[in-house]
Coordinates of C-alpha atoms (C1' of nucleotides) in Angstrom, one line a residue:
Chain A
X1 CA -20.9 16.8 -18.8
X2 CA -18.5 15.1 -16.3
X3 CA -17.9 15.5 -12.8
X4 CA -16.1 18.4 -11.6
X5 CA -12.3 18.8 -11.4
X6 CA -11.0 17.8 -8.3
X7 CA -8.9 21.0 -8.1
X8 CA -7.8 23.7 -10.4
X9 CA -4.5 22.9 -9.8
X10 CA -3.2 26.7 -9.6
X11 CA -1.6 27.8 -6.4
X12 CA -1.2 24.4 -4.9
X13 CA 1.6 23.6 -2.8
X14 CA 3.5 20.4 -3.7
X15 CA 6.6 18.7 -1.7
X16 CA 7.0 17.3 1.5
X17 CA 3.7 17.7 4.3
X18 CA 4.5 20.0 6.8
X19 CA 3.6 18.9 10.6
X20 CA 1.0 22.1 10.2
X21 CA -1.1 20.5 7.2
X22 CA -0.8 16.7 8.7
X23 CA -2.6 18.3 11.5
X24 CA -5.0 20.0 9.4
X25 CA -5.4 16.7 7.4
X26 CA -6.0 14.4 10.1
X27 CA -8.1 17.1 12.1
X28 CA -10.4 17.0 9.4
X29 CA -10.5 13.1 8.3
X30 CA -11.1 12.7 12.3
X31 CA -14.1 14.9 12.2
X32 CA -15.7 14.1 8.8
X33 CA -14.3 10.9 8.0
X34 CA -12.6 10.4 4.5
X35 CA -15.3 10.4 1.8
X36 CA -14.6 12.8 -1.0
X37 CA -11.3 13.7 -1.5
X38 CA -12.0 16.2 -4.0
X39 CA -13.6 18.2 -0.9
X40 CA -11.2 17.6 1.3
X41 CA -8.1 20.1 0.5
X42 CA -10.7 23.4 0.5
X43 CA -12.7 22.4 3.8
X44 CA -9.1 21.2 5.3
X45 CA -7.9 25.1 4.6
X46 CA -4.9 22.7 2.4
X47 CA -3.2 24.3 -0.7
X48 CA -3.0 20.7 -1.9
X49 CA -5.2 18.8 -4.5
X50 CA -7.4 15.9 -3.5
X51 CA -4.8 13.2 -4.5
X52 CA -2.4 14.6 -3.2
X53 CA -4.3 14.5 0.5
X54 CA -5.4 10.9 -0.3
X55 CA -1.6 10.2 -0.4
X56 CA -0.6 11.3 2.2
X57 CA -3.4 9.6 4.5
X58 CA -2.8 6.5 2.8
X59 CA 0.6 6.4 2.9
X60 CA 1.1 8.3 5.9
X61 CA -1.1 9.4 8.3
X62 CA -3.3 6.2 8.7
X63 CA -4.1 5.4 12.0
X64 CA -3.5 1.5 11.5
X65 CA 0.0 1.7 9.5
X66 CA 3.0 -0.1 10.9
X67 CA 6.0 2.2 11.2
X68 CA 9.4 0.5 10.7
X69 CA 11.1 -1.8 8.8
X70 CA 9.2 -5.0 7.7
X71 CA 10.0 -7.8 9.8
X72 CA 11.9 -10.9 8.4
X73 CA 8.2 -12.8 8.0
X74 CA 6.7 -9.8 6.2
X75 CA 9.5 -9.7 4.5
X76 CA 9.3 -13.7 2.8
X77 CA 5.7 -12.9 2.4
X78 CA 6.5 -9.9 0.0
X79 CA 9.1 -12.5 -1.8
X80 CA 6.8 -15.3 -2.1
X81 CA 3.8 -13.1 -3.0
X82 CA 5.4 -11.2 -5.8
X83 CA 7.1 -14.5 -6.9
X84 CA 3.0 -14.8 -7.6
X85 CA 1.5 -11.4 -8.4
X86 CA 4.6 -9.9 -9.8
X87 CA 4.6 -5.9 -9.1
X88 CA 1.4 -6.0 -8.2
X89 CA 1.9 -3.9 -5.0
X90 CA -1.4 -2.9 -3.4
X91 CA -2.5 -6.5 -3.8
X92 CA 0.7 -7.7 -1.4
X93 CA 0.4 -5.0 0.2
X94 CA -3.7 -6.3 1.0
X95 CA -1.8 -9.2 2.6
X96 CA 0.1 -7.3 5.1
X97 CA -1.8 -5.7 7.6
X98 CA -0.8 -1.7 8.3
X99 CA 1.6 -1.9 5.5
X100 CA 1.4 0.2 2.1
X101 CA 1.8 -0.6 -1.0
X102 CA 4.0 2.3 -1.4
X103 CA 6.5 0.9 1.4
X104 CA 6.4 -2.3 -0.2
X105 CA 7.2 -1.2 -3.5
X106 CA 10.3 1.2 -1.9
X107 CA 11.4 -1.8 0.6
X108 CA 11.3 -4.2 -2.8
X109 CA 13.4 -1.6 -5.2
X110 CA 15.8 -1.2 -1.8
X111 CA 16.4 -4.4 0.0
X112 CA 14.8 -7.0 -1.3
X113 CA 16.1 -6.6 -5.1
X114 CA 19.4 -6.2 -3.9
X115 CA 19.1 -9.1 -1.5
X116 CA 18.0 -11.9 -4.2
X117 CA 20.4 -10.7 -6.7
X118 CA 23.4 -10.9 -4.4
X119 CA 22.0 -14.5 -3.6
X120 CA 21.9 -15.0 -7.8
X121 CA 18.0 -14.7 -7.7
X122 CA 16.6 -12.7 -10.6
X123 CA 14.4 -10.2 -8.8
X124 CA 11.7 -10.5 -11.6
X125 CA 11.3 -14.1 -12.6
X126 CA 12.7 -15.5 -9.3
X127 CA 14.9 -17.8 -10.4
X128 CA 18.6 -18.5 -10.7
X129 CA 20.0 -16.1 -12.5
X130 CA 21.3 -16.5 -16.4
X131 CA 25.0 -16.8 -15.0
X132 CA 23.7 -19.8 -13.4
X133 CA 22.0 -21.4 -16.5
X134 CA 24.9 -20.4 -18.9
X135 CA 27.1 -22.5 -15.8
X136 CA 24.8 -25.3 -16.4
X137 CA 24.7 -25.1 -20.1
X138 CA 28.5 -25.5 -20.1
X139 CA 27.9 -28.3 -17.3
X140 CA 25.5 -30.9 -18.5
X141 CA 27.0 -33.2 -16.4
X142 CA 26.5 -30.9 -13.1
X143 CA 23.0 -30.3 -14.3
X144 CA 22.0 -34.1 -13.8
X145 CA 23.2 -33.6 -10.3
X146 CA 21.7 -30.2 -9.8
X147 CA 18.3 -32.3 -10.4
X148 CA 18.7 -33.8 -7.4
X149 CA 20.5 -31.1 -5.7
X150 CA 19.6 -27.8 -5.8
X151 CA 22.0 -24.8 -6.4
X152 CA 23.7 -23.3 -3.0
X153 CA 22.1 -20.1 -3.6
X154 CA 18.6 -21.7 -4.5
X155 CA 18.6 -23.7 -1.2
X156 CA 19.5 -20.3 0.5
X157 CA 16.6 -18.5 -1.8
X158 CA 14.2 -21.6 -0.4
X159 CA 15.1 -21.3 3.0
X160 CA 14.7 -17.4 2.9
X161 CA 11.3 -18.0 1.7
X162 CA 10.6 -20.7 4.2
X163 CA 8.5 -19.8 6.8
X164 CA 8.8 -21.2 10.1
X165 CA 5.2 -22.8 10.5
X166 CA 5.6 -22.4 14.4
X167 CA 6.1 -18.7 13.7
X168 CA 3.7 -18.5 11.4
X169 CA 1.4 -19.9 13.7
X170 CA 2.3 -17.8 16.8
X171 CA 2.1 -14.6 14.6
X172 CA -1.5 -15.4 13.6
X173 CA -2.8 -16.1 16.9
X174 CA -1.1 -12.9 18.1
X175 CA -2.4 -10.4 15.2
X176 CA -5.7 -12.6 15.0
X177 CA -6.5 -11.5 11.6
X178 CA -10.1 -11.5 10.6
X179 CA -9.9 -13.3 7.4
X180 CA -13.1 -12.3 4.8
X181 CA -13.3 -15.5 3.0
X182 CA -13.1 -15.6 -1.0
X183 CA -16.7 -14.5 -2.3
X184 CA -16.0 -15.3 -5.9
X185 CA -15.3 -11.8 -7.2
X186 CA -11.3 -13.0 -7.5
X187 CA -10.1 -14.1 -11.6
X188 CA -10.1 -17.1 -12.4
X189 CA -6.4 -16.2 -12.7
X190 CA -5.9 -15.1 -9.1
X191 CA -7.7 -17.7 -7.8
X192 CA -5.2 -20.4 -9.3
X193 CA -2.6 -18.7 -8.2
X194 CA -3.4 -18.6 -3.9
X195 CA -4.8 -22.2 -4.6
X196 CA -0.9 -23.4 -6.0
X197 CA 1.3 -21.6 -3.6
X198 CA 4.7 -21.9 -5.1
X199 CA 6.2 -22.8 -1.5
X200 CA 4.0 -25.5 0.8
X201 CA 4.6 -23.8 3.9
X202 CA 2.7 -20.7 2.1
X203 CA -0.2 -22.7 1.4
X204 CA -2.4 -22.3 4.5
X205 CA -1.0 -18.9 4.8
X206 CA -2.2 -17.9 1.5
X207 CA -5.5 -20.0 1.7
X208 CA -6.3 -17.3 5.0
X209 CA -6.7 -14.3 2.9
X210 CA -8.7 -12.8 0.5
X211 CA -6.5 -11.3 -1.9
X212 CA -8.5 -8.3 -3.0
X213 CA -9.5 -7.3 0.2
X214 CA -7.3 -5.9 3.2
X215 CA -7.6 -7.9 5.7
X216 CA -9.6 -6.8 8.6
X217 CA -7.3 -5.3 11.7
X218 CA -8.7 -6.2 15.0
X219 CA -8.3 -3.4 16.9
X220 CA -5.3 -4.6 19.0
X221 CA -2.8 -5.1 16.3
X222 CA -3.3 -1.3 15.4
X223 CA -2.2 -1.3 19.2
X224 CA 0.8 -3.5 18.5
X225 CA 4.1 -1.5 20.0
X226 CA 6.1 0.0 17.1
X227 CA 9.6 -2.2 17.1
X228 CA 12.5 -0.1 17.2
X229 CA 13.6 0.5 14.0
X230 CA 17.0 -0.5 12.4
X231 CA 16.7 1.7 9.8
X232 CA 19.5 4.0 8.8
X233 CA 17.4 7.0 8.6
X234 CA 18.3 8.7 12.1
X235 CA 14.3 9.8 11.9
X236 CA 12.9 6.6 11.8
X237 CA 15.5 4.9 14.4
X238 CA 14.6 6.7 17.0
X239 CA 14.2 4.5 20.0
X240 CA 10.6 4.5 20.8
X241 CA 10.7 2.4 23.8
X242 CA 12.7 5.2 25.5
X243 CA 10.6 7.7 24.2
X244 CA 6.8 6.0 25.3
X245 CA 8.6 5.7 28.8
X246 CA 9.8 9.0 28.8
X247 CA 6.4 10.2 27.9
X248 CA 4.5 8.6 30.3
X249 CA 1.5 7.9 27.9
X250 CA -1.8 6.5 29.3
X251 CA -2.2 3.1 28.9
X252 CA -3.0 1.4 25.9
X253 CA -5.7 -0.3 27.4
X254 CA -7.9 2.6 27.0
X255 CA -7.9 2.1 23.9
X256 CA -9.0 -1.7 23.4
X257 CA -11.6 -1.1 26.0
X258 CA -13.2 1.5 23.8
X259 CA -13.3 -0.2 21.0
X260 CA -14.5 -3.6 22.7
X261 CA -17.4 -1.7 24.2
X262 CA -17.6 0.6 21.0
X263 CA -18.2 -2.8 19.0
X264 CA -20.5 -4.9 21.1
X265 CA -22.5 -1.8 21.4
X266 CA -23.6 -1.1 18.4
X267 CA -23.5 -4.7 15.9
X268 CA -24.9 -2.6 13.0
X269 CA -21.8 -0.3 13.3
X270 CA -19.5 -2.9 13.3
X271 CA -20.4 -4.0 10.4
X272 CA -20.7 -1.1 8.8
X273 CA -16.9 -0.6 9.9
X274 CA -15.9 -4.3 8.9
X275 CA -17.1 -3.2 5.4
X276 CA -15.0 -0.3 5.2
X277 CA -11.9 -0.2 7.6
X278 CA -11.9 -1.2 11.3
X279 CA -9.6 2.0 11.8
X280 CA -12.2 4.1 10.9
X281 CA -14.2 3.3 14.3
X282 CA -12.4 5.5 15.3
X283 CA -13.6 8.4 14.2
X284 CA -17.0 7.9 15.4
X285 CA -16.7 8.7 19.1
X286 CA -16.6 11.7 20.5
X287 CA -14.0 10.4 23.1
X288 CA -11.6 9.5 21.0
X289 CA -11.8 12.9 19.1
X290 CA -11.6 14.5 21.9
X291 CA -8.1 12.7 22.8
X292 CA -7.0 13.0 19.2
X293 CA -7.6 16.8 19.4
X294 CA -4.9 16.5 22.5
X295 CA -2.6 14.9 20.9
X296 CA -2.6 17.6 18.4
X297 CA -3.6 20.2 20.5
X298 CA -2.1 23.8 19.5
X299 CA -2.5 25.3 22.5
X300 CA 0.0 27.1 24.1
X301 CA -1.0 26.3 27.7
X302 CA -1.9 22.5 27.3
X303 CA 0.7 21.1 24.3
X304 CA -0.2 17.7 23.1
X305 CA 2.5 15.3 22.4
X306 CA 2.6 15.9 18.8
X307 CA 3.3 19.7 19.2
X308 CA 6.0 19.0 22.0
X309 CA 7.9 16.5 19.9
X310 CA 9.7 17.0 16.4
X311 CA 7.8 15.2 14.0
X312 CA 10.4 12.1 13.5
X313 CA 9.6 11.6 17.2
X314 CA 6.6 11.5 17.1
X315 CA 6.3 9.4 14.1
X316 CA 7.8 6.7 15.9
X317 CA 5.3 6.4 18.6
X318 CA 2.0 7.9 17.9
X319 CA 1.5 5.5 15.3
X320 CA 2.4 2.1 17.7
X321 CA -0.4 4.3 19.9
X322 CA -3.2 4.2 17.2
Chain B
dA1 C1' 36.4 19.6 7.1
dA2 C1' 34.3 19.2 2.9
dG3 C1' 32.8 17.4 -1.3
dA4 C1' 31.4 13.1 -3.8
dC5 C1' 28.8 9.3 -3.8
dG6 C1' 25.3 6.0 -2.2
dT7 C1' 21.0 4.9 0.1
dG8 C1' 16.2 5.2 1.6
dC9 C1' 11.8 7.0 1.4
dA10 C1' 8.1 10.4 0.7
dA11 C1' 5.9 12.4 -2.9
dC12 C1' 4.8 13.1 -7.6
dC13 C1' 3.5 11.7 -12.4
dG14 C1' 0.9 9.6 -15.7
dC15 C1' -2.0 5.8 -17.0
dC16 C1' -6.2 3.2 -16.6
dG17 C1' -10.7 1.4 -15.2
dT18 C1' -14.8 3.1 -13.0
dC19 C1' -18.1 6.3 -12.0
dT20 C1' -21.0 10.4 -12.6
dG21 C1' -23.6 14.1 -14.6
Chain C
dG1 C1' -24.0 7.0 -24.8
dC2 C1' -20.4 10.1 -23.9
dA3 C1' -17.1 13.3 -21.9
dG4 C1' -14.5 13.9 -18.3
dA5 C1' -13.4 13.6 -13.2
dC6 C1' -12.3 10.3 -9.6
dG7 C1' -9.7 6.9 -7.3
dG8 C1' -6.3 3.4 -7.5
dC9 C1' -2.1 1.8 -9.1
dG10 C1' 2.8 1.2 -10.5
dG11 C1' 6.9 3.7 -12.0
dT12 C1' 9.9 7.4 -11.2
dT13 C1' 12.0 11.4 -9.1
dG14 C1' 14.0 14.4 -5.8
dC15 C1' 15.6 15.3 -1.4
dA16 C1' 17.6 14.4 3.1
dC17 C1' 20.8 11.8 5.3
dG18 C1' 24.7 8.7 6.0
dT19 C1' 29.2 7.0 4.5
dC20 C1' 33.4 7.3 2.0
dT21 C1' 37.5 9.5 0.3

DNA sequence: AAGACGTGCAACCGCCGTCTG
DNA sequence: GCAGACGGCGGTTGCACGTCT
């Protein structure tokens, strides 16, 4: 005999989350912590199967997810990493802290794709083109010089993926990533490929993660303010800025202090955490339940933000808070 | 103004390796 | 050892929204 079924998949509700069962999902991850999604959809009161929750928190409802589009950097470190892994998109995603492999994968088949192939880049082998070769075929002559000089669209590929150390640099210091150094568990396979970036500017930036493991957050970068979005969604451009004014949230500092004290408290905790996700310190303090259950508060007399505002509103902003 | 078309993204589907009873 | 569920993953779909005609 096997485990049980996850669900009996009869009667569940599929489509889009409502606001009503994101509440009910993250009331009850905040409260018992994500362990068995099997479990979760009945003691959540959810009409949804277990996968279908895990979804949804992944992808969604995460306290340390990045809303937005990915910036230009994220962006040459999906093009140089996949120019490496291929459509291997949790493990870029593992590189890019708060961002899913879902988002990845949907900002690669939207932008990106388009991006390289208007600059003659095949999207899948990263490299010019067969127009190009068939143009160098026909041009032997113009393939000796291409030796020396690279294609215009290639030089504009290389400078797309080359990183700006300075940037690079700045960037780090401000996210201070904890990097989990390799422990051996990597393939052979994987290993070779971080150790021989394809582009030297990636090399030390490669050489700082561990690529099965999501890098650790520290607790500030979940408190990173969400940039406006440029998207062409109106739900997801809505100017945040405006809105956290507007709203008069507490200060974010609340929320570093707790988990600065929450972490030099209790060592044996923090490691505990590190092991798992920082984000989920969270949902150890009473406190910080306590606020969550504010936020998205029901009640009539005493709204939280996330019942006052529409949903795309709130999406914009709650997340930069967490 | 309205229908057609294009775009972006959340969610679903199905496969696969791992785990459990 | 085995059957079958779980969890993770990548591919695909469907819908909402924006733009074009």
């Amino acid at each position: 005999m096997g485990r049980q079924p996850c669900c009996d998949k009869v009667g569940l509700k599929k489509g889009p989350w409502t606001a009503e069962e994101d509440k009910k999902l993250i009331s009850f991850i905040l409260t018992n912590g994500q362990y068995c999604w099997r479990a979760v959809p009945k003691l959540a009161g959810l009409l949804r199967c277990g996968k279908s929750c895990r979804l949804r928190w992944t992808n969604y409802l995460r306290p340390d997810l990045k809303r937005g589009l990915l910036s230009e950097y994220e962006e040459k470190m999906v093009i140089d990493l996949h120019a490496q892994l291929g459509n291997r998109w949790s493990k870029i995603a593992s590189h890019l802290p708060g961002r899913t492999d879902n988002e990845i994968k949907n900002h690669w088949n939207t932008h990106i794709k388009k991006k390289l192939k208007k600059m003659g880049i095949d999207p899948i082998t990263h490299k010019p083109l067969p127009n190009a070769n068939q143009q160098i075929q026909d041009h032997p002559q113009q393939e000796q010089q291409q030796l020396h000089q690279p294609p215009e669209e290639e030089q504009n590929y290389q400078q797309l993926l080359q990183v700006d150390f300075d940037t690079k640099v700045d960037r780090n210091k401000e996210l201070e990533i904890s990097v989990e150094s390799s422990n051996g568990s990597e393939s052979k396979e994987e290993e070779q490929i971080i150790a021989t970036p394809q582009f030297e500017t990636m090399d030390q930036l490669m050489n700082e993660f561990c690529t099965d493991e999501v890098p650790i957050i520290d607790p500030n970068d979940i408190l990173m303010p969400c940039a406006p979005s440029s998207s062409a969604t109106s739900t997801s451009s809505s100017n945040s800025t405006t809105i956290l004014e507007d709203l008069q949230l507490p200060d974010f500092e609340w929320f570093c202090d707790y988990i600065d004290s929450s972490l030099s408290n209790n060592n044996n905790n923090h490691e505990d955490k590190n092991t798992n996700n920082s984000s989920l310190t969270l949902w150890d303090d009473d406190d910080f339940t306590s606020k969550i259950n504010w936020l998205i508060s029901e009640d009539d007399d005493c709204d939280g933000p996330l019942t006052q505002f529409s949903r795309t509103v709130t999406d914009s902003w709650t997340f930069g808070l967490f």
